[in-house]
XYZ file of N, CA and C in Angstrom:
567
model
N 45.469 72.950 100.524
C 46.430 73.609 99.658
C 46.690 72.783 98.398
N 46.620 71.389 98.452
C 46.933 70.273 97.331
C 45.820 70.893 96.289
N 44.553 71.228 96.978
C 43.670 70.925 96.280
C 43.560 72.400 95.036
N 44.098 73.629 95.995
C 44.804 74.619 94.920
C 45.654 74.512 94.093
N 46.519 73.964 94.255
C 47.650 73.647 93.554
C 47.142 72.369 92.485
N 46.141 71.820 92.249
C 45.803 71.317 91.468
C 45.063 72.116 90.094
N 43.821 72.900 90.942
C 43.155 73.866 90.588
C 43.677 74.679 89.893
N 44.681 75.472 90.033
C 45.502 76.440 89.431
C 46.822 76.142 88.530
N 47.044 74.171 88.504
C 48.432 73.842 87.956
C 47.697 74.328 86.439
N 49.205 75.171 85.884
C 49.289 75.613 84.105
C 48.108 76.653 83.993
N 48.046 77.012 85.345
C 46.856 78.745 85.138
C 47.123 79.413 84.066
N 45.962 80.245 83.481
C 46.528 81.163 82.557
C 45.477 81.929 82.374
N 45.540 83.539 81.721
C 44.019 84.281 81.816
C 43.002 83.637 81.636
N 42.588 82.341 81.211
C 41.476 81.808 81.413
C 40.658 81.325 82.807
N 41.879 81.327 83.592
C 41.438 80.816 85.117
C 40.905 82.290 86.263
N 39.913 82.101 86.727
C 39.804 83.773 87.085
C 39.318 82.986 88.773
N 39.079 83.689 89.574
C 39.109 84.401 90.967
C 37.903 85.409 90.876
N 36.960 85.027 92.102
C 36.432 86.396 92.084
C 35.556 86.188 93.489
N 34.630 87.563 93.983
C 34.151 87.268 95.157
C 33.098 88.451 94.974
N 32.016 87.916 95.447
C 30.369 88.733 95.239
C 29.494 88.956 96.692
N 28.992 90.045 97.124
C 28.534 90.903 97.689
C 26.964 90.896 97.139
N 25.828 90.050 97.813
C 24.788 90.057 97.048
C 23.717 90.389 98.203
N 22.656 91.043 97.982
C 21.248 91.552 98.634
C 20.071 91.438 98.001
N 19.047 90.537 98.797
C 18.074 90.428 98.384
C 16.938 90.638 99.488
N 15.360 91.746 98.789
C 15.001 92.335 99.826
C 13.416 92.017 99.056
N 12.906 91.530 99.619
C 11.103 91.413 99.351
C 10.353 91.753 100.509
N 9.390 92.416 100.292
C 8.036 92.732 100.956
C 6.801 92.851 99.985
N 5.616 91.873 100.685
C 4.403 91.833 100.072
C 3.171 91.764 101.173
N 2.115 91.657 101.042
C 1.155 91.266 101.493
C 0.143 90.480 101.026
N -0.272 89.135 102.328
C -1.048 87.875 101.421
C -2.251 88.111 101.613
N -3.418 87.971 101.511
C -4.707 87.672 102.068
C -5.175 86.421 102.187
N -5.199 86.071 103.371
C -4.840 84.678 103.606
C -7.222 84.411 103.631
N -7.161 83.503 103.104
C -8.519 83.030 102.950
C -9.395 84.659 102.662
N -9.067 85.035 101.149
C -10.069 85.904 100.614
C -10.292 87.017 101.921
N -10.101 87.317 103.325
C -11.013 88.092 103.941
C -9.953 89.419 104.056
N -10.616 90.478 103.389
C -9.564 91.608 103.460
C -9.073 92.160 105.203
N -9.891 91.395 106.346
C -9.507 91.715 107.665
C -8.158 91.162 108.133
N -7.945 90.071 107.347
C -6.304 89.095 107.969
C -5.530 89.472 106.855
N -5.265 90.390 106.707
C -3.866 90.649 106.032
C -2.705 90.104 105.965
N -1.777 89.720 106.104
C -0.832 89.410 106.431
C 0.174 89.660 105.752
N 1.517 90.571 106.796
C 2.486 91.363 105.542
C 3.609 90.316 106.096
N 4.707 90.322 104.780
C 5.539 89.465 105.210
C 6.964 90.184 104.449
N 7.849 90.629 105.256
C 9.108 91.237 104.378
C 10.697 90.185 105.052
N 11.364 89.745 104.077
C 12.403 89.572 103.892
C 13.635 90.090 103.123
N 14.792 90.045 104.243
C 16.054 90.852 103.730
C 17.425 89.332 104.042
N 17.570 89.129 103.047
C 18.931 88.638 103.030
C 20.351 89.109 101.873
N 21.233 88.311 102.930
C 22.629 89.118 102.220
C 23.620 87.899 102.102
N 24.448 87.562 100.946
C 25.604 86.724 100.833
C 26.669 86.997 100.414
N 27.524 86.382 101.229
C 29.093 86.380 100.410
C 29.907 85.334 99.600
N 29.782 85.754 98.870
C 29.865 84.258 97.418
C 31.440 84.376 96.612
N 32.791 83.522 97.538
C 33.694 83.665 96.713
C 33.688 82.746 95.647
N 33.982 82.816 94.311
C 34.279 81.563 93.331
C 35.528 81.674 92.360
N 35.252 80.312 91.796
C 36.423 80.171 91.090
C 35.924 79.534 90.005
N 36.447 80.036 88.595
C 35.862 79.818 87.118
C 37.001 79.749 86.183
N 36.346 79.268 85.113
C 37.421 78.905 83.855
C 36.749 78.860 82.970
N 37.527 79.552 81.655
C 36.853 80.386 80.274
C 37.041 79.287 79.497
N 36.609 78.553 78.978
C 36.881 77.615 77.966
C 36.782 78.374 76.803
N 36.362 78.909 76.491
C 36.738 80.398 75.036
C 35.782 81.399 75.368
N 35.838 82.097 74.614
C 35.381 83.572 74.723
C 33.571 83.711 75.279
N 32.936 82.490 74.599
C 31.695 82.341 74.801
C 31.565 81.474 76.532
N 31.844 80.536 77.099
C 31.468 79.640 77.754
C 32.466 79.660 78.760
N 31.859 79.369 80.120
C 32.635 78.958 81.031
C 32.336 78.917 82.476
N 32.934 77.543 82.901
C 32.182 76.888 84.233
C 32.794 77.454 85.482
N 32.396 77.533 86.298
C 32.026 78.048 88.164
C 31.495 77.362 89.306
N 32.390 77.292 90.113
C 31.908 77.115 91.278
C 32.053 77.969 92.331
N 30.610 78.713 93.342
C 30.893 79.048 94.329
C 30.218 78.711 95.735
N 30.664 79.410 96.241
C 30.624 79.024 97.623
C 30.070 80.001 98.733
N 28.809 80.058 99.269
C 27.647 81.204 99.475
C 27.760 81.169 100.963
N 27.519 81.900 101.412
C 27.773 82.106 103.264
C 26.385 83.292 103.369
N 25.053 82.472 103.290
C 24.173 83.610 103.371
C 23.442 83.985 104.817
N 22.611 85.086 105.128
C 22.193 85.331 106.399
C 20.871 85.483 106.122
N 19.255 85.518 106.932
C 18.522 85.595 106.215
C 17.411 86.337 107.507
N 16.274 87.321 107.054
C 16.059 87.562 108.161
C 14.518 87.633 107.511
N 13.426 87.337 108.236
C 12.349 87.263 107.542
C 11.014 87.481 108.967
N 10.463 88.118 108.203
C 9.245 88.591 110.028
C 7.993 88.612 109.141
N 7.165 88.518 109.908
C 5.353 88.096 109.326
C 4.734 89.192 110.139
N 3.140 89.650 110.255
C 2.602 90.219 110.919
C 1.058 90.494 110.221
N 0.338 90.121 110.979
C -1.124 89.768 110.580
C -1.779 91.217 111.107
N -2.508 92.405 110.496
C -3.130 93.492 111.540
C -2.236 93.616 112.903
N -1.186 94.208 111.979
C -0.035 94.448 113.017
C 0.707 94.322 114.108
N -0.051 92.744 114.237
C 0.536 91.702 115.453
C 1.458 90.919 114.604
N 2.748 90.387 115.348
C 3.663 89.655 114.957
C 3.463 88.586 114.906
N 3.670 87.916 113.784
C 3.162 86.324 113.723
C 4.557 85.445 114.127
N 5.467 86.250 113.374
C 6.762 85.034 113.115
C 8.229 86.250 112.833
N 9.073 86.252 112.866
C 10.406 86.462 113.089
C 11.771 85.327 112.999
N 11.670 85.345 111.398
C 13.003 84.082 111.968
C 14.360 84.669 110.922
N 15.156 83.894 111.622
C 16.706 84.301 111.336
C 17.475 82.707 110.708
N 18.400 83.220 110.032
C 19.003 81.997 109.344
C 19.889 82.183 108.770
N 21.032 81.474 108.717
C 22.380 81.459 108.004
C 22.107 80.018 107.193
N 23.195 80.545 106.304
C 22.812 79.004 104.805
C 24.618 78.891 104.831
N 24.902 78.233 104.229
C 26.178 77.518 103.346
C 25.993 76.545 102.343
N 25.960 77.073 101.512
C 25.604 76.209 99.527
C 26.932 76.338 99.051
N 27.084 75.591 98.029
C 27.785 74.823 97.166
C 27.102 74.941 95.929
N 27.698 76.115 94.734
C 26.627 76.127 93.506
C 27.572 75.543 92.051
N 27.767 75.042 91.566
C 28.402 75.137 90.044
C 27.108 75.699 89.234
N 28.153 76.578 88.507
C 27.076 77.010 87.357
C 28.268 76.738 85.716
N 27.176 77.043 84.835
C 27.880 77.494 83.337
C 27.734 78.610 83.206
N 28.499 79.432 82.221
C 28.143 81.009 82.658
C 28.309 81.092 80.929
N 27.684 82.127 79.940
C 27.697 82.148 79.032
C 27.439 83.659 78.611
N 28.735 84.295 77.671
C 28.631 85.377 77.115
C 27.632 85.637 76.763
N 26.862 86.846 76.088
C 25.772 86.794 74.897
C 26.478 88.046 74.376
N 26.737 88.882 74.700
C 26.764 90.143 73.911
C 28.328 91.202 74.550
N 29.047 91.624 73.806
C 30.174 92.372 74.198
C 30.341 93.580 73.544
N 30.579 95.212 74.482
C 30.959 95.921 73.726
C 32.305 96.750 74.616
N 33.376 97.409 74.320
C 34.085 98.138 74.759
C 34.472 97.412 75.957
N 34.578 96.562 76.312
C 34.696 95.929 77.904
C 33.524 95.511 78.483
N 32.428 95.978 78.078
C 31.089 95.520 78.787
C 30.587 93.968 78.405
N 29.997 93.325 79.069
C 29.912 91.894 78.661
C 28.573 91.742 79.235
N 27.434 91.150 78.570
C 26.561 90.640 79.204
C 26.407 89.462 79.144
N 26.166 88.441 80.294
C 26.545 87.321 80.645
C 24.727 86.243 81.207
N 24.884 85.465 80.973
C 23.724 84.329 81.708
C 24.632 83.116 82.557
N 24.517 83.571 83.868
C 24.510 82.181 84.696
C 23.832 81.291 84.694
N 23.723 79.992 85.191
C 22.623 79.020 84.874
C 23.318 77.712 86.117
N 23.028 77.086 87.530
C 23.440 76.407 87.775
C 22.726 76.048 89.075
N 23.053 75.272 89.843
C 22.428 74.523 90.733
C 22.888 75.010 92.288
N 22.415 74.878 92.877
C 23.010 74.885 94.681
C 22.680 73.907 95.711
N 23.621 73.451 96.421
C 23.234 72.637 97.457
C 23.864 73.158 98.591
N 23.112 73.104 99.945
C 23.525 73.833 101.041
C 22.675 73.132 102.302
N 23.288 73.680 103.464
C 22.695 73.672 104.914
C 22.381 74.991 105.593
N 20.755 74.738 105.726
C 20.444 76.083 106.429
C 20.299 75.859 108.129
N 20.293 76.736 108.729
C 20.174 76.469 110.467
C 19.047 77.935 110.848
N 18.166 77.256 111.273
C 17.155 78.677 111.837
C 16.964 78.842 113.120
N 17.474 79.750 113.766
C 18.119 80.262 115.085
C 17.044 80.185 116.130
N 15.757 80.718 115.707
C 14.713 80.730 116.897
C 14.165 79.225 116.829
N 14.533 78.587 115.944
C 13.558 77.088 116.251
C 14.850 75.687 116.068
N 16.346 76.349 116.109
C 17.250 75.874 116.067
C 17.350 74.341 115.725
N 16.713 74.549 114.102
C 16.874 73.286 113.119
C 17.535 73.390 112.132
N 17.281 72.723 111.574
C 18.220 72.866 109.905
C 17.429 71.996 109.402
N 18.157 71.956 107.733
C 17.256 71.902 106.695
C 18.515 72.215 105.893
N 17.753 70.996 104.481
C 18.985 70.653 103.517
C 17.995 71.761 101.951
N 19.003 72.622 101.359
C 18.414 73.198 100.531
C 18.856 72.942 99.167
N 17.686 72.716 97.784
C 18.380 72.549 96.474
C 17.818 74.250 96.088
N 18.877 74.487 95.069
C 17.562 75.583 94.535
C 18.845 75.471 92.905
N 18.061 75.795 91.989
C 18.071 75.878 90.335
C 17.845 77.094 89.965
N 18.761 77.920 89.013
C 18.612 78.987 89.109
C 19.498 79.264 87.168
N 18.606 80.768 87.226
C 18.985 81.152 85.745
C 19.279 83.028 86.488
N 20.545 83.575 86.185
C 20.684 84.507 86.303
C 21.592 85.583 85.347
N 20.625 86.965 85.136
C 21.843 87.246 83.668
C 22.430 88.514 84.736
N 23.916 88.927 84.424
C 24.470 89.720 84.543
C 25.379 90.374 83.670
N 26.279 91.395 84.032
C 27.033 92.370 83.113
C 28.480 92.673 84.123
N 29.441 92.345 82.966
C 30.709 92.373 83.531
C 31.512 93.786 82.731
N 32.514 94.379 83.731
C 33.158 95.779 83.218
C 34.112 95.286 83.116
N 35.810 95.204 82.154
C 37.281 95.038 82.196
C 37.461 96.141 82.749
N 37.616 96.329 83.516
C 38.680 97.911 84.512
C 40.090 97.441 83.366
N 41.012 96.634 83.347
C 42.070 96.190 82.665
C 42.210 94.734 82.225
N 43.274 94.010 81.562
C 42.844 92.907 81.510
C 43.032 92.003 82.494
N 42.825 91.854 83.774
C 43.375 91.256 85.058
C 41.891 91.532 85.253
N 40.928 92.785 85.918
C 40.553 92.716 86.895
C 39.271 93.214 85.901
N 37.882 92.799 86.409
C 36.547 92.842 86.133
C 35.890 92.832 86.950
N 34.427 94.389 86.974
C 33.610 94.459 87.833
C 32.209 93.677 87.267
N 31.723 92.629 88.459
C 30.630 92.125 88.092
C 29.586 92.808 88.818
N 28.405 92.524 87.964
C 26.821 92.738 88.882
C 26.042 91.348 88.093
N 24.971 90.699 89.041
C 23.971 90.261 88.710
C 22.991 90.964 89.513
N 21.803 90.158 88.114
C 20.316 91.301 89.091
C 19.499 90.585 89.098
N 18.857 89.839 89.599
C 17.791 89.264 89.790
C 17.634 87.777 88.986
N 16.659 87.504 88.217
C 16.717 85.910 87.608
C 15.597 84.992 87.940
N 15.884 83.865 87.623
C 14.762 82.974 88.126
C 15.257 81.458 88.618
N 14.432 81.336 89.615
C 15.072 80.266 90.404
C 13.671 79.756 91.136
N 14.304 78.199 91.451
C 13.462 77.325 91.939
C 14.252 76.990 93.299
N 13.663 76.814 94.312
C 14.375 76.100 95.759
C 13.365 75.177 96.384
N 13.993 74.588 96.492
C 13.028 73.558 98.228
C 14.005 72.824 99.223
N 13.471 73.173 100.084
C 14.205 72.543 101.306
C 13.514 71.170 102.215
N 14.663 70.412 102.654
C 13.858 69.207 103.369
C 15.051 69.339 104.832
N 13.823 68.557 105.475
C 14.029 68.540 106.558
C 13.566 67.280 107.168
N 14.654 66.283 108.022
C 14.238 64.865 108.293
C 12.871 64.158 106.796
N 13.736 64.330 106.036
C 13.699 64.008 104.422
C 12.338 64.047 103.883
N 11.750 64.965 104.408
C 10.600 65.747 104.167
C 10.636 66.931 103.299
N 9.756 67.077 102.380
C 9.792 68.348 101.393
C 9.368 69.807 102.331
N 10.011 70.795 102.582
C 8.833 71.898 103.738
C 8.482 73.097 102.877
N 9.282 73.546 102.146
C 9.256 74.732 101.225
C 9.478 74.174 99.849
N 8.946 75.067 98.840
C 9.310 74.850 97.532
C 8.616 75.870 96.984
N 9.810 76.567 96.035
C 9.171 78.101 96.123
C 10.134 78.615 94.093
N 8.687 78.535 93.684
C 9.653 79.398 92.098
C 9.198 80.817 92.304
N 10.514 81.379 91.682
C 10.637 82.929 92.052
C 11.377 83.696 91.199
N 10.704 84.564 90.218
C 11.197 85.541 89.208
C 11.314 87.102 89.853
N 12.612 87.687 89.925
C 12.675 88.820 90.437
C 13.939 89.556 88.983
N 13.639 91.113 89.082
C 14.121 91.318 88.286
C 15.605 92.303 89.263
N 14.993 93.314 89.846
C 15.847 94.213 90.787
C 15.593 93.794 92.324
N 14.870 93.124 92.681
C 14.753 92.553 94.500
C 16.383 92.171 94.137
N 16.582 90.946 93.873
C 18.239 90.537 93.820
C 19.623 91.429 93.489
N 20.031 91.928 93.972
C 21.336 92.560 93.376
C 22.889 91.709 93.705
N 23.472 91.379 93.070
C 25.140 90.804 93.267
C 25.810 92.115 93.091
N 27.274 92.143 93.865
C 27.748 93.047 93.097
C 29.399 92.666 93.338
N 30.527 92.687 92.247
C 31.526 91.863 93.043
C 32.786 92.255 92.024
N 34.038 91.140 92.553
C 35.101 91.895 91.608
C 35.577 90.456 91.314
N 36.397 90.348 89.501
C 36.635 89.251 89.284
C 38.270 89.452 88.940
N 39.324 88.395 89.154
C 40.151 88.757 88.923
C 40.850 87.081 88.053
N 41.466 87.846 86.788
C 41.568 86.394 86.113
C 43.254 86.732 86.308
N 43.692 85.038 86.422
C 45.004 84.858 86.810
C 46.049 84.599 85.586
């Protein structure tokens, strides 16, 4: 509670509140060593709940931190045998900068830009794994009034890798435009 009451001492519409509702859904297929017989399809669906807390330093600029509670569900299958099936919950820690570009009537289009650090746990092989990932994301904000704003982000580009007993295991850059959707409500105090 100290640590709110710090956070929020001499609040004013610059200090905002908000909480995001995000889905992200890929399916592809690899051909693993050139031979069109091993196919291998691989689809993932994950979902997060990302409350944060931000401050407008003026009209253009202003910093964020949130706080991601994601779930993750991901299955493989080679000529329609199952290779792999795994499940996973995350908890990251992101600050970003967030930066206007363009405003009309209430509409705002916006660029996130910031970092994440988190712990993932994967249920069928019940490990974990420490995750960074770097990320550029643009979105568009609505004023419903001057208190309350609907956000969306959509997609972006981002870098992640994860270690595990301080080993590199994944490392993955990834440009999506609509796979990613946020969708959320902001409320400045």
């Amino acid at each position: 509670m100290a640590l709110w009451a710090i956070l929020f001492a001499g609040a004013s519409a610059q200090t905002w509140v908000s909480g995001s509702l995000s889905f992200y859904n890929t399916s592809h297929d690899l051909d693993s060593q050139g031979n069109s017989q091993s196919i291998i399809s691989q689809k993932s669906l994950s979902t997060s709940l990302s409350p944060t807390v931000g401050y407008d330093f003026n009209e253009r600029w202003a910093l964020g931190v949130s706080l991601a509670f994601n779930y993750a569900l991901s299955e493989g299958k080679s000529d329609n045998v199952e290779m792999f099936n795994n499940r996973s919950n995350m908890i990251y820690l992101s600050p970003f900068v967030r930066c206007y570009l363009a405003e009309t009537e209430g509409l705002r289009f916006f660029v996130d830009g910031g970092v994440g650090f988190g712990r993932r746990h994967y249920f069928e092989r019940d490990e974990n794994d420490n995750v960074f990932k770097a990320y550029v994301t643009p979105g568009l904000s609505y004023a419903i009034n001057p208190h309350f704003s609907l956000l969306g982000n959509f997609g972006g580009f981002s870098w992640i890798q994860s270690r595990s007993n301080g080993q590199a295991n994944e490392k993955q850059w990834s440009f999506t435009l609509f796979d990613q959707i946020s969708l959320g409500l902001l409320f400045k105090l």
